[in-house]
mmCIF file with all atom_site columns, C-alpha atoms in Angstrom:
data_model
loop_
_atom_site.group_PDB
_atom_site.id
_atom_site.type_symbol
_atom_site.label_atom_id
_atom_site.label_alt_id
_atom_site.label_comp_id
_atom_site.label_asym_id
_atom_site.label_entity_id
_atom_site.label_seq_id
_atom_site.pdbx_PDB_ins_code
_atom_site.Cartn_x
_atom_site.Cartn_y
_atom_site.Cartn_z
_atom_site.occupancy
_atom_site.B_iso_or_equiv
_atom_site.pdbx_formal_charge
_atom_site.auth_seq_id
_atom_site.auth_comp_id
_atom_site.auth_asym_id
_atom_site.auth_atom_id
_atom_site.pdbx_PDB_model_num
ATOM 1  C CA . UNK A 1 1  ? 11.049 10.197  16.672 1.00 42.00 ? 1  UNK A CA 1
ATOM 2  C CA . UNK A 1 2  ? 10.083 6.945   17.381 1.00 50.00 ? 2  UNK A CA 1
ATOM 3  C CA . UNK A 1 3  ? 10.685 3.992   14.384 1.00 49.00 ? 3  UNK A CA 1
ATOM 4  C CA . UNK A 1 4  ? 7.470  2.572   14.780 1.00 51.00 ? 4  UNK A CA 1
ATOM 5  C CA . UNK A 1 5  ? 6.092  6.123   13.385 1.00 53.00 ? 5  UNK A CA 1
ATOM 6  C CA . UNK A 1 6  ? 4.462  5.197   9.814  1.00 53.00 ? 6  UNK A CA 1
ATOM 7  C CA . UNK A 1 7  ? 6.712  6.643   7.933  1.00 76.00 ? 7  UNK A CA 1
ATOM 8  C CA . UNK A 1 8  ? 9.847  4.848   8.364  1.00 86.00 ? 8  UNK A CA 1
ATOM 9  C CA . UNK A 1 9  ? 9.202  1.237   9.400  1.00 90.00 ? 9  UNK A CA 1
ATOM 10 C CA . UNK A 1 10 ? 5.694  -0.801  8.569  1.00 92.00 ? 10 UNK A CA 1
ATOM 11 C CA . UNK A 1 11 ? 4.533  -4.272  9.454  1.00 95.00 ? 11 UNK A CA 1
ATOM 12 C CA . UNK A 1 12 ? 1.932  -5.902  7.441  1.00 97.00 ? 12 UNK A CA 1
ATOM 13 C CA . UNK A 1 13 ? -0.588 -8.163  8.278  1.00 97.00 ? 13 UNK A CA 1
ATOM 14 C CA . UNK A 1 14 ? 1.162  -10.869 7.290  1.00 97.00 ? 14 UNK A CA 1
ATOM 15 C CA . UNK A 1 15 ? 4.170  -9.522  9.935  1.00 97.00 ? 15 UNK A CA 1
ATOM 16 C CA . UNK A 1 16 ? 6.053  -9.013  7.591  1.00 97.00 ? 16 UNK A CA 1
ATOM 17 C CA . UNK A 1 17 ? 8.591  -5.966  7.933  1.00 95.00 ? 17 UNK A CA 1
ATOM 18 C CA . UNK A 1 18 ? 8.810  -3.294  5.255  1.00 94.00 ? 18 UNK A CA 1
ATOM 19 C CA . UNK A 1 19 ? 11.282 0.110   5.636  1.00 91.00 ? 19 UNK A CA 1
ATOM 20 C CA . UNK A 1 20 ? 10.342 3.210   3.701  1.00 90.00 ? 20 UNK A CA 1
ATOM 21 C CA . UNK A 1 21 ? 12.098 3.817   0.350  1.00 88.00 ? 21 UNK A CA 1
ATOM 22 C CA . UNK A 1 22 ? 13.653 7.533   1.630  1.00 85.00 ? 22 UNK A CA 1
ATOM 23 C CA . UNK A 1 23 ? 15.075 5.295   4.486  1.00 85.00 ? 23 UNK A CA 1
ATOM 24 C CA . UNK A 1 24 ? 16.468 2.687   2.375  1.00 85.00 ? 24 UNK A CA 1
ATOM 25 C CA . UNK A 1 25 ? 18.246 5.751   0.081  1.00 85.00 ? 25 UNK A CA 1
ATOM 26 C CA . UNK A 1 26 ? 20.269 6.722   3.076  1.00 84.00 ? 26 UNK A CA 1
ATOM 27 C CA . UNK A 1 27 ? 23.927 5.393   3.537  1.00 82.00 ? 27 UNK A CA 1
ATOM 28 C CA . UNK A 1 28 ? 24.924 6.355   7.289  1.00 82.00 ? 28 UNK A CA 1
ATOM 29 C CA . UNK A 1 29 ? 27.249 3.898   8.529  1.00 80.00 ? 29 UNK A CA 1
ATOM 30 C CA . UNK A 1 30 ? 26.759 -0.032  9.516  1.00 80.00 ? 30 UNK A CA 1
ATOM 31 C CA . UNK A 1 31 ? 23.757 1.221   11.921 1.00 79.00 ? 31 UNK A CA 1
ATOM 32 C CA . UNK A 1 32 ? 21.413 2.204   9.203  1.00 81.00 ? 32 UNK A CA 1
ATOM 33 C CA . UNK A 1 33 ? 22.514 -0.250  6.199  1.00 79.00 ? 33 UNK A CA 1
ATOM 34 C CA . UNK A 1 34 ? 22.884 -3.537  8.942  1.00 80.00 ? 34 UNK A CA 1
ATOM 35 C CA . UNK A 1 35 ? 20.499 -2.559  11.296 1.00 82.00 ? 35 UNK A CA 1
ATOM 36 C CA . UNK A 1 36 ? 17.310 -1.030  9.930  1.00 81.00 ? 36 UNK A CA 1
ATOM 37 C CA . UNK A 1 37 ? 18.122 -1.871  6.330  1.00 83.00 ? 37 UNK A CA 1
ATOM 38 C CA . UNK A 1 38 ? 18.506 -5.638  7.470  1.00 86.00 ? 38 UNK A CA 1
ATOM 39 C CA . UNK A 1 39 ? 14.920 -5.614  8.810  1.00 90.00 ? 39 UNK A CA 1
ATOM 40 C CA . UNK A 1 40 ? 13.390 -4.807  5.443  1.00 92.00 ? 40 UNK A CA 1
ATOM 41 C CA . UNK A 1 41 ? 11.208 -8.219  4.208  1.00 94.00 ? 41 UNK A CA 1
ATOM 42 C CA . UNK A 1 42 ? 11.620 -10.067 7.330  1.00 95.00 ? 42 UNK A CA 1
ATOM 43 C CA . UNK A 1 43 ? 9.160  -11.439 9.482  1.00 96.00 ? 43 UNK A CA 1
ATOM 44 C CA . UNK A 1 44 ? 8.463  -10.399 13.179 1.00 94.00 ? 44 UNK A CA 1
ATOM 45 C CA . UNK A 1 45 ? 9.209  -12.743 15.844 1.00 94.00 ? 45 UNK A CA 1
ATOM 46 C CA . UNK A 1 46 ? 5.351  -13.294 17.208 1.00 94.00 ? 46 UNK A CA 1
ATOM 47 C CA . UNK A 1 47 ? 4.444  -14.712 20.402 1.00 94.00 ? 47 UNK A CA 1
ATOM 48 C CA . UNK A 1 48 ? 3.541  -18.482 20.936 1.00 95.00 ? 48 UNK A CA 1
ATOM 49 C CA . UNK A 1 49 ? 0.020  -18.172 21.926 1.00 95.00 ? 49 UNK A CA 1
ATOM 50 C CA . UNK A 1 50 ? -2.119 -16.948 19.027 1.00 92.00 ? 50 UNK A CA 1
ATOM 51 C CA . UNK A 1 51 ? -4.102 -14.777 20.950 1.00 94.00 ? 51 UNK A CA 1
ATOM 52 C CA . UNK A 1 52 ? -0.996 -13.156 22.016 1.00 96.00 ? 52 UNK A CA 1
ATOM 53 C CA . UNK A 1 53 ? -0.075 -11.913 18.576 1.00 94.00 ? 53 UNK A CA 1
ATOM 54 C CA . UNK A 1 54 ? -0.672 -8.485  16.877 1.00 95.00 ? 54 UNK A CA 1
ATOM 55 C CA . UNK A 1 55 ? -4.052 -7.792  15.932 1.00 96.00 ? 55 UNK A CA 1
ATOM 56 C CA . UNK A 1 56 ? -3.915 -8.699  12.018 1.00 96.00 ? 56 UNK A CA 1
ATOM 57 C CA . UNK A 1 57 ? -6.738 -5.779  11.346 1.00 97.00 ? 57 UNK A CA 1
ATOM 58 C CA . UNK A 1 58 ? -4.512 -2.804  13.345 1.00 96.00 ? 58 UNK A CA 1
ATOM 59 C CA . UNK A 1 59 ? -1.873 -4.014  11.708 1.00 96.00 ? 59 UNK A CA 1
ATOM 60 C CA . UNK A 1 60 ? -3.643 -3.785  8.262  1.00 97.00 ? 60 UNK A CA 1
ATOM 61 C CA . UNK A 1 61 ? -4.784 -0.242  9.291  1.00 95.00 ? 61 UNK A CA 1
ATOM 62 C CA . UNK A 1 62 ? -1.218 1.375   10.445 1.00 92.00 ? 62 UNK A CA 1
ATOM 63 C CA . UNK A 1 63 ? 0.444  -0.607  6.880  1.00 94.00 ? 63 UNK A CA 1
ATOM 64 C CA . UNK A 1 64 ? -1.820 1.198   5.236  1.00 94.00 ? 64 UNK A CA 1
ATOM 65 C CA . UNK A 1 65 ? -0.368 4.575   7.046  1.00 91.00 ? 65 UNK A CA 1
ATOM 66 C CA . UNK A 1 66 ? 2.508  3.558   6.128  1.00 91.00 ? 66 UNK A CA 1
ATOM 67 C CA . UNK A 1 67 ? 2.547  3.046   2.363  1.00 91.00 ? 67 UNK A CA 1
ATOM 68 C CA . UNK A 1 68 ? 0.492  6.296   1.994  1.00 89.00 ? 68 UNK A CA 1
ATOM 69 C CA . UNK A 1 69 ? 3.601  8.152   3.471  1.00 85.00 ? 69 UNK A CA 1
ATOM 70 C CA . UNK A 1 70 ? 6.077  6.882   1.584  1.00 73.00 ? 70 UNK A CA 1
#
């Protein structure tokens, strides 16, 4: 299962990182709760070029994926 799979991890399109709620109800070791957990409300690192960035609109499409799963 990959991470980037809507259900567990989302970026919005402000890049902003979100984790799903079942996710953040797990405690599995410092892995999960420093790792994945720690990524929850931070903001992607983005390219310098602009037009090397994530498309704002696919990223507004897959978000919205995302918070219908969880």
């Amino acid at each position: 299962m990959r991470l980037s799979t809507p259900t567990l991890i989302g970026v919005d399109p402000d890049y902003r990182t979100h984790v799903s709620d079942p996710l953040l109800e797990i405690h599995d070791g410092p892995f999960l709760e420093l790792g994945l957990k720690g990524i929850a409300g931070t903001l992607i690192d983005r390219p310098r070029r602009n037009e090397d960035c994530p498309d704002r609109d696919r990223l507004a499409i897959r978000f919205e994926q995302f918070k219908r799963s969880t």
